[in-house]
Amino acid sequence: MLPAFYRLLTRLLGRPLARHLLAKRSRRSPAYLLHQGERFGEPVDKPVQHAIWVHAVSVGETRAAVPLVQALRRRFPDAPLLLTQMTPTGRAAAESLFPEAQCRYLPYDHPAWTAAFLAQHQPRFGIIMETEIWPNLLAECRRARLPVFLANARLSEQSAQGYRRWPSLFAPALRSFRRVLAQTEADAERLRGIGAANVLVCGNTKYDIVPPEAMRHLAAEFKQRIGSRPVVVCASTRFHNQQDEALLLLQEWRQYQGEALLVIVPRHPERFDAVAEAAAALGLRTQRRSDGQPVRPGTQVWLGDSMGELFAYYLAADMAFVGGSLVDTGCQNIIEPIACGKPVLFGYSTYNFAAACAGALAAGAALQVATPAEWYAAVQHWLAHPAKRECFSAQAAGFIQAHQGASERIAEAVCAALAETAEEAT
C-alpha cells in the first residue's frame, strides 16, 4: 500500500503544482504549454486501445526504446503501439522515430489522472524505460492487473541514495513491476537494495541502436556543406550549476589556429541562442546549422541548432566529445558516437553511463579527460596524428558488438513473464 501522505499530497497539490512547473519550464521551452490536458489525464482523440505501451521520458530513453520496440513488434505483430513521454523533445523524437504509434504525454502522478489514462487505453502491457518510478501510476497498474516492466533499468549510487530515504514509498512501487530488467549487475544490486524484486540483468539496448539511413544521408549533406576540413563534434553539451559546458570548450578553442571546424550541439534547444552569443562574444566566427548555407572557410564554430540529428553530426565527425561530462551531470550517451566508429572523448562525470564509459576505456574505444584544457590537448594531438585516433576507431566495432543483444533478451523476458501471468490467471 502507498503511504497515505503521498496520495493525499498528490491529490491536494497535483494540479496547482503541475501548472506551476509547466509555466516555469515554458519560459525556456514554450512547447511545455502545448497538450497540457494530456498531463492531467484528459483523453486524446481516438485513444488507441490494447496496445503495447512504452514510456520513455525524453530523447535518450526514446532512442533506446527503438530496438526493443522492434523486438517486441516481431513477437506481437498485430498489436498497436502507444508511446508516452514527459518532455516536448521526447515527444518530438517519438513522433519521428515511431510514425505508426500514438504519442502523448503521460499524466503526472495523480491517482485520478493515471487511472483515467489506463482506462482510456487499456494497454496490453507496459514497458517503462530506464528508471521512472511513479508510485500512484504503478499502484493503478496493479489495481488494473496490468503487467508492467522496468526495462533497460539503471540506477546510479547517487540516485539510489535518494530512493533509500523513502523506502515506504518506493519499495512497494518497485514490487509492482512484473520484472525489473537491469542493464548491469551493479544496477541490479542497487535496484534490489531499494526494494525491487524479480530483477534480471539483460544489458543495455543502446548498444543495439543502428544509425538510421536518413541520418547517413544527412551526414553526407553536412560533409558537403563543410567541405574537406577536419570536424570536431562536441555533442549534448549541458548547462549546470551556472556552468556552461559549451562555453568552457569554446574558451579553449580560441587558441586553435588550424583548419578544423568545431561543431557544438547543445543538449537542449533553449541553449542554442545562448551558445551562439557566447561564441560571438569570444570573437569566434560562427555559423548555425539552421542557416542552410555552406560553411565558410573562415568559420571556426558551427552551431548544431537542431534536434534529432545527433547521429548525422557524429557520422560527419572525425572525432567526438560527449557532453554532460565536463560539468557534473553524469555524461550523455557515449555509445552512439562509438557505434558510428568515431574516436570518443568524455570528461570526469560519468555516473549515468559508468559501465559504458569504463568498458569503452578498457577496450581502447574512448579516452577520458579531466578538464577542458585536457580536452583541447587531446583534440590537438588527434588532429596532428590521425593514425592515433584511428586506433580508437578500430576498437569501436568490437566494443559495440560485444555488448549487443539486450533488446532480444528483454523481449524474451517480457514474453516469459506474460506467459506466467496468463497461467496464474487460469
Short mmCIF file of C-alpha atoms in Angstrom, two decimals:
data_model
loop_
_atom_site.label_atom_id
_atom_site.label_comp_id
_atom_site.label_asym_id
_atom_site.label_seq_id
_atom_site.Cartn_x
_atom_site.Cartn_y
_atom_site.Cartn_z
CA MET A 1 0.00 0.00 0.00
CA LEU A 2 1.15 3.54 -0.75
CA PRO A 3 1.75 5.81 2.22
CA ALA A 4 -1.40 7.86 2.78
CA PHE A 5 0.59 11.12 2.91
CA TYR A 6 1.79 10.68 -0.69
CA ARG A 7 -1.67 10.04 -2.11
CA LEU A 8 -3.06 12.96 -0.12
CA LEU A 9 -0.23 15.26 -1.18
CA THR A 10 -0.64 14.46 -4.87
CA ARG A 11 -4.40 14.95 -4.64
CA LEU A 12 -4.12 18.33 -2.88
CA LEU A 13 -1.16 19.80 -4.76
CA GLY A 14 -1.34 17.94 -8.06
CA ARG A 15 -2.85 20.45 -10.48
CA PRO A 16 -1.51 23.70 -8.93
CA LEU A 17 1.99 22.27 -8.64
CA ALA A 18 1.91 20.82 -12.16
CA ARG A 19 0.72 24.08 -13.69
CA HIS A 20 3.43 25.98 -11.81
CA LEU A 21 6.13 23.62 -13.11
CA LEU A 22 4.83 23.79 -16.67
CA ALA A 23 4.72 27.59 -16.59
CA LYS A 24 8.27 27.72 -15.23
CA ARG A 25 9.60 25.34 -17.87
CA SER A 26 7.75 27.13 -20.65
CA ARG A 27 9.88 30.24 -20.07
CA ARG A 28 12.79 28.36 -21.62
CA SER A 29 10.82 25.97 -23.82
CA PRO A 30 7.36 27.25 -24.89
CA ALA A 31 6.41 23.75 -26.11
CA TYR A 32 5.64 22.86 -22.46
CA LEU A 33 2.43 24.90 -22.87
CA LEU A 34 1.11 22.52 -25.55
CA HIS A 35 -1.05 19.41 -24.92
CA GLN A 36 -1.37 20.22 -21.22
CA GLY A 37 -4.64 18.35 -20.86
CA GLU A 38 -2.87 15.06 -21.51
CA ARG A 39 -0.78 15.63 -18.40
CA PHE A 40 -3.98 15.80 -16.31
CA GLY A 41 -5.49 12.60 -17.66
CA GLU A 42 -7.74 14.23 -20.24
CA PRO A 43 -8.45 11.90 -23.19
CA VAL A 44 -6.73 12.22 -26.53
CA ASP A 45 -8.67 11.97 -29.77
CA LYS A 46 -9.38 8.32 -30.64
CA PRO A 47 -7.21 6.78 -27.89
CA VAL A 48 -5.53 3.61 -29.08
CA GLN A 49 -6.50 0.57 -27.00
CA HIS A 50 -4.95 -2.80 -26.11
CA ALA A 51 -1.59 -1.52 -27.30
CA ILE A 52 1.97 -2.21 -26.34
CA TRP A 53 2.56 0.80 -24.11
CA VAL A 54 6.12 2.13 -23.89
CA HIS A 55 7.00 5.07 -21.64
CA ALA A 56 10.24 6.88 -22.48
CA VAL A 57 10.64 10.11 -20.55
CA SER A 58 12.80 12.06 -23.03
CA VAL A 59 15.01 11.81 -26.11
CA GLY A 60 17.65 9.35 -24.85
CA GLU A 61 15.13 6.88 -23.49
CA THR A 62 13.04 7.17 -26.67
CA ARG A 63 16.03 6.33 -28.86
CA ALA A 64 16.92 3.43 -26.56
CA ALA A 65 13.39 2.07 -26.99
CA VAL A 66 13.72 1.69 -30.79
CA PRO A 67 15.46 -1.73 -30.94
CA LEU A 68 13.34 -3.02 -28.05
CA VAL A 69 10.11 -1.97 -29.77
CA GLN A 70 11.33 -3.68 -32.94
CA ALA A 71 11.95 -6.88 -30.97
CA LEU A 72 8.51 -6.68 -29.34
CA ARG A 73 6.74 -5.98 -32.63
CA ARG A 74 8.26 -9.16 -34.08
CA ARG A 75 6.56 -11.05 -31.26
CA PHE A 76 3.29 -9.05 -31.27
CA PRO A 77 2.94 -8.03 -34.93
CA ASP A 78 -0.74 -7.11 -34.71
CA ALA A 79 -0.59 -5.02 -31.53
CA PRO A 80 -0.88 -1.23 -31.87
CA LEU A 81 1.76 0.95 -30.23
CA LEU A 82 1.34 3.67 -27.60
CA LEU A 83 4.34 5.90 -26.74
CA THR A 84 4.28 8.25 -23.75
CA GLN A 85 6.80 10.91 -22.78
CA MET A 86 7.29 13.71 -20.25
CA THR A 87 9.25 16.28 -22.31
CA PRO A 88 8.50 18.08 -25.61
CA THR A 89 11.81 16.94 -27.07
CA GLY A 90 11.00 13.34 -26.13
CA ARG A 91 7.58 13.65 -27.74
CA ALA A 92 9.08 15.06 -30.95
CA ALA A 93 11.61 12.23 -31.03
CA ALA A 94 8.87 9.63 -30.55
CA GLU A 95 6.73 11.11 -33.32
CA SER A 96 9.73 10.99 -35.65
CA LEU A 97 11.00 7.52 -34.70
CA PHE A 98 7.59 5.83 -34.33
CA PRO A 99 5.30 7.33 -37.01
CA GLU A 100 2.91 4.39 -36.66
CA ALA A 101 2.41 4.94 -32.91
CA GLN A 102 0.04 7.12 -30.94
CA CYS A 103 2.24 9.54 -28.97
CA ARG A 104 1.08 11.53 -25.95
CA TYR A 105 2.26 12.81 -22.59
CA LEU A 106 1.99 10.52 -19.60
CA PRO A 107 -0.15 12.16 -16.91
CA TYR A 108 1.56 13.42 -13.80
CA ASP A 109 1.48 11.05 -10.84
CA HIS A 110 -2.01 11.77 -9.53
CA PRO A 111 -4.31 8.80 -8.73
CA ALA A 112 -7.26 10.02 -10.80
CA TRP A 113 -5.17 11.13 -13.78
CA THR A 114 -3.21 7.90 -14.04
CA ALA A 115 -6.37 5.83 -13.57
CA ALA A 116 -8.05 7.80 -16.36
CA PHE A 117 -5.07 7.21 -18.66
CA LEU A 118 -5.19 3.45 -18.09
CA ALA A 119 -8.96 3.34 -18.55
CA GLN A 120 -8.72 5.24 -21.83
CA HIS A 121 -6.05 3.00 -23.36
CA GLN A 122 -6.34 -0.37 -21.54
CA PRO A 123 -2.81 -1.36 -22.61
CA ARG A 124 -1.90 -4.98 -23.24
CA PHE A 125 1.22 -4.46 -21.10
CA GLY A 126 3.54 -1.61 -20.20
CA ILE A 127 7.27 -1.05 -20.65
CA ILE A 128 8.83 1.79 -18.66
CA MET A 129 12.31 2.65 -19.89
CA GLU A 130 15.29 3.10 -17.58
CA THR A 131 14.29 4.47 -14.14
CA GLU A 132 10.86 6.06 -13.97
CA ILE A 133 9.22 5.07 -10.68
CA TRP A 134 5.84 6.75 -10.20
CA PRO A 135 4.09 5.34 -7.11
CA ASN A 136 0.50 6.30 -7.98
CA LEU A 137 0.86 5.13 -11.58
CA LEU A 138 2.22 1.77 -10.51
CA ALA A 139 -0.47 1.39 -7.85
CA GLU A 140 -3.12 1.98 -10.50
CA CYS A 141 -1.42 -0.53 -12.83
CA ARG A 142 -1.52 -3.08 -10.04
CA ARG A 143 -5.18 -2.31 -9.39
CA ALA A 144 -5.93 -2.75 -13.12
CA ARG A 145 -3.90 -6.00 -13.16
CA LEU A 146 -1.74 -4.58 -15.92
CA PRO A 147 1.69 -6.25 -16.24
CA VAL A 148 4.36 -3.54 -16.22
CA PHE A 149 8.10 -3.96 -16.78
CA LEU A 150 11.02 -1.68 -15.93
CA ALA A 151 13.30 -2.17 -18.94
CA ASN A 152 16.86 -1.08 -19.62
CA ALA A 153 16.84 -0.21 -15.93
CA ARG A 154 19.76 1.67 -14.47
CA LEU A 155 20.36 3.26 -11.10
CA SER A 156 23.40 5.26 -10.08
CA GLU A 157 24.56 5.22 -6.48
CA GLN A 158 23.70 8.91 -6.29
CA SER A 159 20.08 8.20 -7.27
CA ALA A 160 19.90 5.12 -5.06
CA GLN A 161 20.71 7.25 -2.02
CA GLY A 162 17.69 9.41 -2.75
CA TYR A 163 15.33 6.44 -3.10
CA ARG A 164 16.63 4.93 0.15
CA ARG A 165 15.32 7.94 2.05
CA TRP A 166 11.73 6.93 1.19
CA PRO A 167 11.58 3.12 1.46
CA SER A 168 7.87 3.02 2.32
CA LEU A 169 7.11 4.97 -0.87
CA PHE A 170 9.36 3.41 -3.48
CA ALA A 171 9.73 -0.22 -2.35
CA PRO A 172 6.01 -1.01 -2.92
CA ALA A 173 6.16 0.76 -6.27
CA LEU A 174 9.16 -1.28 -7.37
CA ARG A 175 7.48 -4.51 -6.33
CA SER A 176 4.64 -3.63 -8.72
CA PHE A 177 6.87 -4.38 -11.71
CA ARG A 178 6.40 -7.86 -13.13
CA ARG A 179 10.11 -7.86 -13.98
CA VAL A 180 12.90 -5.35 -13.50
CA LEU A 181 15.31 -5.81 -16.42
CA ALA A 182 18.60 -4.16 -15.47
CA GLN A 183 21.49 -3.02 -17.62
CA THR A 184 24.30 -4.35 -15.39
CA GLU A 185 24.75 -6.43 -12.26
CA ALA A 186 25.71 -3.26 -10.36
CA ASP A 187 22.41 -1.66 -11.41
CA ALA A 188 20.59 -4.83 -10.38
CA GLU A 189 22.15 -4.81 -6.92
CA ARG A 190 21.27 -1.17 -6.34
CA LEU A 191 17.70 -1.77 -7.53
CA ARG A 192 17.33 -4.75 -5.21
CA GLY A 193 18.69 -2.57 -2.43
CA ILE A 194 15.78 -0.12 -2.77
CA GLY A 195 13.13 -2.83 -2.91
CA ALA A 196 12.98 -4.24 -6.44
CA ALA A 197 12.09 -7.91 -6.89
CA ASN A 198 12.27 -10.22 -9.92
CA VAL A 199 15.40 -8.47 -11.19
CA LEU A 200 17.20 -9.84 -14.25
CA VAL A 201 20.33 -8.48 -15.93
CA CYS A 202 19.75 -8.11 -19.69
CA GLY A 203 22.21 -5.44 -20.83
CA ASN A 204 21.74 -2.03 -22.43
CA THR A 205 19.53 -1.63 -25.52
CA LYS A 206 21.56 1.39 -26.60
CA TYR A 207 24.21 -0.98 -27.94
CA ASP A 208 21.57 -2.36 -30.33
CA ILE A 209 20.83 1.00 -31.96
CA VAL A 210 21.88 1.31 -35.60
CA PRO A 211 22.29 4.76 -37.18
CA PRO A 212 19.22 5.28 -39.39
CA GLU A 213 19.76 5.52 -43.14
CA ALA A 214 18.23 9.00 -43.14
CA MET A 215 20.98 10.14 -40.75
CA ARG A 216 23.63 8.76 -43.11
CA HIS A 217 22.18 10.84 -45.95
CA LEU A 218 22.04 13.91 -43.71
CA ALA A 219 25.66 13.36 -42.65
CA ALA A 220 26.66 13.36 -46.30
CA GLU A 221 24.83 16.70 -46.70
CA PHE A 222 26.71 18.05 -43.69
CA LYS A 223 30.04 16.97 -45.15
CA GLN A 224 29.14 18.65 -48.42
CA ARG A 225 28.37 21.89 -46.58
CA ILE A 226 31.56 21.67 -44.50
CA GLY A 227 33.97 20.54 -47.21
CA SER A 228 37.19 18.64 -46.60
CA ARG A 229 38.03 20.24 -43.23
CA PRO A 230 38.50 18.01 -40.16
CA VAL A 231 35.40 18.06 -37.95
CA VAL A 232 35.46 18.05 -34.14
CA VAL A 233 31.96 17.45 -32.72
CA CYS A 234 31.05 18.34 -29.13
CA ALA A 235 27.61 16.85 -28.60
CA SER A 236 24.93 17.22 -25.93
CA THR A 237 26.71 19.99 -24.04
CA ARG A 238 24.97 20.89 -20.79
CA PHE A 239 24.36 23.91 -18.58
CA HIS A 240 24.63 23.02 -14.89
CA ASN A 241 25.16 24.99 -11.67
CA GLN A 242 25.75 28.17 -13.68
CA GLN A 243 28.45 26.43 -15.72
CA ASP A 244 28.01 26.29 -19.48
CA GLU A 245 29.94 23.30 -20.79
CA ALA A 246 29.86 24.72 -24.33
CA LEU A 247 31.45 27.94 -23.11
CA LEU A 248 34.25 26.02 -21.38
CA LEU A 249 35.06 24.29 -24.69
CA LEU A 250 34.75 27.48 -26.74
CA GLN A 251 37.18 29.26 -24.44
CA GLU A 252 39.79 26.60 -25.18
CA TRP A 253 39.03 26.65 -28.92
CA ARG A 254 40.05 30.32 -29.12
CA GLN A 255 43.67 29.11 -29.16
CA TYR A 256 43.21 26.96 -32.26
CA GLN A 257 44.88 28.17 -35.46
CA GLY A 258 44.30 25.27 -37.88
CA GLU A 259 41.58 24.46 -40.42
CA ALA A 260 39.45 22.10 -38.29
CA LEU A 261 35.82 23.04 -37.62
CA LEU A 262 34.38 22.86 -34.12
CA VAL A 263 30.74 21.71 -34.11
CA ILE A 264 28.84 22.42 -30.87
CA VAL A 265 25.47 20.68 -30.39
CA PRO A 266 23.76 21.77 -27.13
CA ARG A 267 21.63 19.18 -25.35
CA HIS A 268 18.61 21.46 -25.01
CA PRO A 269 17.18 23.79 -27.69
CA GLU A 270 16.77 26.65 -25.22
CA ARG A 271 20.59 26.86 -25.12
CA PHE A 272 21.03 27.41 -28.88
CA ASP A 273 20.92 31.21 -28.80
CA ALA A 274 22.99 31.46 -25.62
CA VAL A 275 25.79 29.33 -27.08
CA ALA A 276 25.76 31.31 -30.34
CA GLU A 277 26.04 34.55 -28.34
CA ALA A 278 28.85 33.12 -26.19
CA ALA A 279 30.86 32.13 -29.27
CA ALA A 280 30.39 35.57 -30.82
CA ALA A 281 31.40 37.27 -27.55
CA LEU A 282 34.64 35.28 -27.61
CA GLY A 283 35.37 36.59 -31.11
CA LEU A 284 34.85 33.19 -32.78
CA ARG A 285 33.45 33.29 -36.30
CA THR A 286 30.27 31.25 -36.01
CA GLN A 287 27.57 29.87 -38.28
CA ARG A 288 24.39 27.95 -37.46
CA ARG A 289 23.22 24.70 -38.99
CA SER A 290 19.80 26.32 -39.43
CA ASP A 291 21.08 28.99 -41.86
CA GLY A 292 21.12 26.38 -44.65
CA GLN A 293 24.34 27.82 -46.07
CA PRO A 294 27.68 26.18 -46.87
CA VAL A 295 30.18 26.55 -44.04
CA ARG A 296 32.54 29.34 -44.97
CA PRO A 297 36.30 28.60 -44.96
CA GLY A 298 36.87 31.16 -42.19
CA THR A 299 34.13 29.81 -39.89
CA GLN A 300 35.58 28.46 -36.66
CA VAL A 301 32.41 27.19 -34.96
CA TRP A 302 29.31 25.58 -36.46
CA LEU A 303 26.35 25.54 -34.05
CA GLY A 304 24.21 22.42 -34.34
CA ASP A 305 20.91 24.13 -33.57
CA SER A 306 18.68 21.18 -34.45
CA MET A 307 17.09 18.29 -32.61
CA GLY A 308 17.01 14.62 -33.55
CA GLU A 309 20.09 14.81 -35.78
CA LEU A 310 22.84 13.71 -33.41
CA PHE A 311 23.72 10.61 -35.43
CA ALA A 312 24.28 12.81 -38.51
CA TYR A 313 26.68 15.07 -36.59
CA TYR A 314 28.59 12.03 -35.32
CA LEU A 315 28.75 10.40 -38.76
CA ALA A 316 30.12 13.64 -40.22
CA ALA A 317 32.79 13.95 -37.50
CA ASP A 318 36.42 12.95 -37.33
CA MET A 319 36.23 12.79 -33.54
CA ALA A 320 33.56 13.38 -30.91
CA PHE A 321 33.31 14.68 -27.37
CA VAL A 322 30.25 13.61 -25.36
CA GLY A 323 28.84 16.35 -23.16
CA GLY A 324 27.38 16.33 -19.71
CA SER A 325 30.76 15.07 -18.54
CA LEU A 326 32.81 18.26 -18.01
CA VAL A 327 30.00 19.55 -15.82
CA ASP A 328 28.65 17.21 -13.17
CA THR A 329 25.58 15.79 -14.91
CA GLY A 330 26.78 12.21 -15.33
CA CYS A 331 27.58 12.18 -19.09
CA GLN A 332 25.28 11.71 -22.06
CA ASN A 333 25.23 8.67 -24.34
CA ILE A 334 28.80 7.69 -25.29
CA ILE A 335 27.58 4.57 -27.12
CA GLU A 336 26.17 6.44 -30.14
CA PRO A 337 29.43 8.01 -31.39
CA ILE A 338 31.32 4.75 -30.78
CA ALA A 339 28.64 2.92 -32.80
CA CYS A 340 29.42 5.40 -35.59
CA GLY A 341 33.05 4.30 -35.47
CA LYS A 342 34.38 7.58 -34.11
CA PRO A 343 37.17 8.15 -31.58
CA VAL A 344 35.45 9.46 -28.47
CA LEU A 345 36.39 11.79 -25.62
CA PHE A 346 34.43 12.30 -22.41
CA GLY A 347 35.02 14.08 -19.12
CA TYR A 348 35.20 13.27 -15.44
CA SER A 349 31.45 12.96 -14.66
CA THR A 350 30.17 9.59 -15.91
CA TYR A 351 27.69 8.21 -13.36
CA ASN A 352 24.83 7.92 -15.88
CA PHE A 353 26.97 5.81 -18.21
CA ALA A 354 29.51 4.43 -15.74
CA ALA A 355 29.57 0.88 -17.16
CA ALA A 356 29.72 2.03 -20.78
CA CYS A 357 32.48 4.55 -20.05
CA ALA A 358 34.56 2.02 -18.11
CA GLY A 359 34.09 -0.60 -20.81
CA ALA A 360 35.00 1.81 -23.61
CA LEU A 361 38.17 2.84 -21.80
CA ALA A 362 39.14 -0.79 -21.19
CA ALA A 363 38.52 -1.65 -24.85
CA GLY A 364 40.55 1.32 -26.11
CA ALA A 365 37.48 2.80 -27.82
CA ALA A 366 37.47 6.11 -25.92
CA LEU A 367 39.67 8.48 -23.94
CA GLN A 368 38.78 10.29 -20.71
CA VAL A 369 39.83 13.86 -19.96
CA ALA A 370 39.54 15.69 -16.65
CA THR A 371 39.38 19.33 -17.75
CA PRO A 372 38.58 21.47 -20.80
CA ALA A 373 42.33 22.05 -21.19
CA GLU A 374 42.89 18.29 -21.38
CA TRP A 375 40.10 18.02 -23.95
CA TYR A 376 41.80 20.64 -26.10
CA ALA A 377 45.18 18.94 -25.78
CA ALA A 378 43.69 15.57 -26.80
CA VAL A 379 41.91 17.13 -29.79
CA GLN A 380 45.14 18.83 -30.88
CA HIS A 381 47.01 15.55 -30.58
CA TRP A 382 44.43 13.60 -32.61
CA LEU A 383 44.29 16.30 -35.28
CA ALA A 384 48.08 16.19 -35.61
CA HIS A 385 48.25 12.37 -35.54
CA PRO A 386 45.34 10.82 -37.49
CA ALA A 387 46.78 7.33 -37.03
CA LYS A 388 46.45 7.68 -33.25
CA ARG A 389 42.74 8.44 -33.44
CA GLU A 390 42.26 5.63 -35.96
CA CYS A 391 43.47 3.22 -33.28
CA PHE A 392 40.45 4.20 -31.18
CA SER A 393 38.09 3.91 -34.15
CA ALA A 394 39.40 0.43 -34.88
CA GLN A 395 38.29 -0.77 -31.44
CA ALA A 396 34.78 0.65 -31.76
CA ALA A 397 33.09 -2.12 -33.74
CA GLY A 398 34.32 -4.88 -31.46
CA PHE A 399 33.30 -2.99 -28.34
CA ILE A 400 29.75 -2.43 -29.64
CA GLN A 401 29.36 -5.98 -30.93
CA ALA A 402 30.44 -7.47 -27.60
CA HIS A 403 27.55 -5.74 -25.81
CA GLN A 404 24.69 -6.23 -28.26
CA GLY A 405 21.59 -8.38 -27.74
CA ALA A 406 19.86 -6.67 -24.80
CA SER A 407 16.70 -5.89 -26.78
CA GLU A 408 16.12 -9.55 -27.65
CA ARG A 409 16.83 -10.65 -24.08
CA ILE A 410 14.36 -8.11 -22.68
CA ALA A 411 11.69 -9.09 -25.21
CA GLU A 412 12.13 -12.75 -24.31
CA ALA A 413 11.88 -11.97 -20.59
CA VAL A 414 8.69 -9.96 -21.18
CA CYS A 415 7.11 -12.81 -23.15
CA ALA A 416 8.04 -15.36 -20.48
CA ALA A 417 6.56 -13.20 -17.72
CA LEU A 418 3.36 -12.61 -19.70
CA ALA A 419 3.01 -16.37 -20.16
CA GLU A 420 3.39 -16.82 -16.40
CA THR A 421 0.74 -14.16 -15.81
CA ALA A 422 -1.66 -15.94 -18.15
CA GLU A 423 -1.09 -19.25 -16.36
CA GLU A 424 -1.69 -17.65 -12.98
CA ALA A 425 -5.00 -16.22 -14.21
CA THR A 426 -6.36 -19.65 -15.23
#
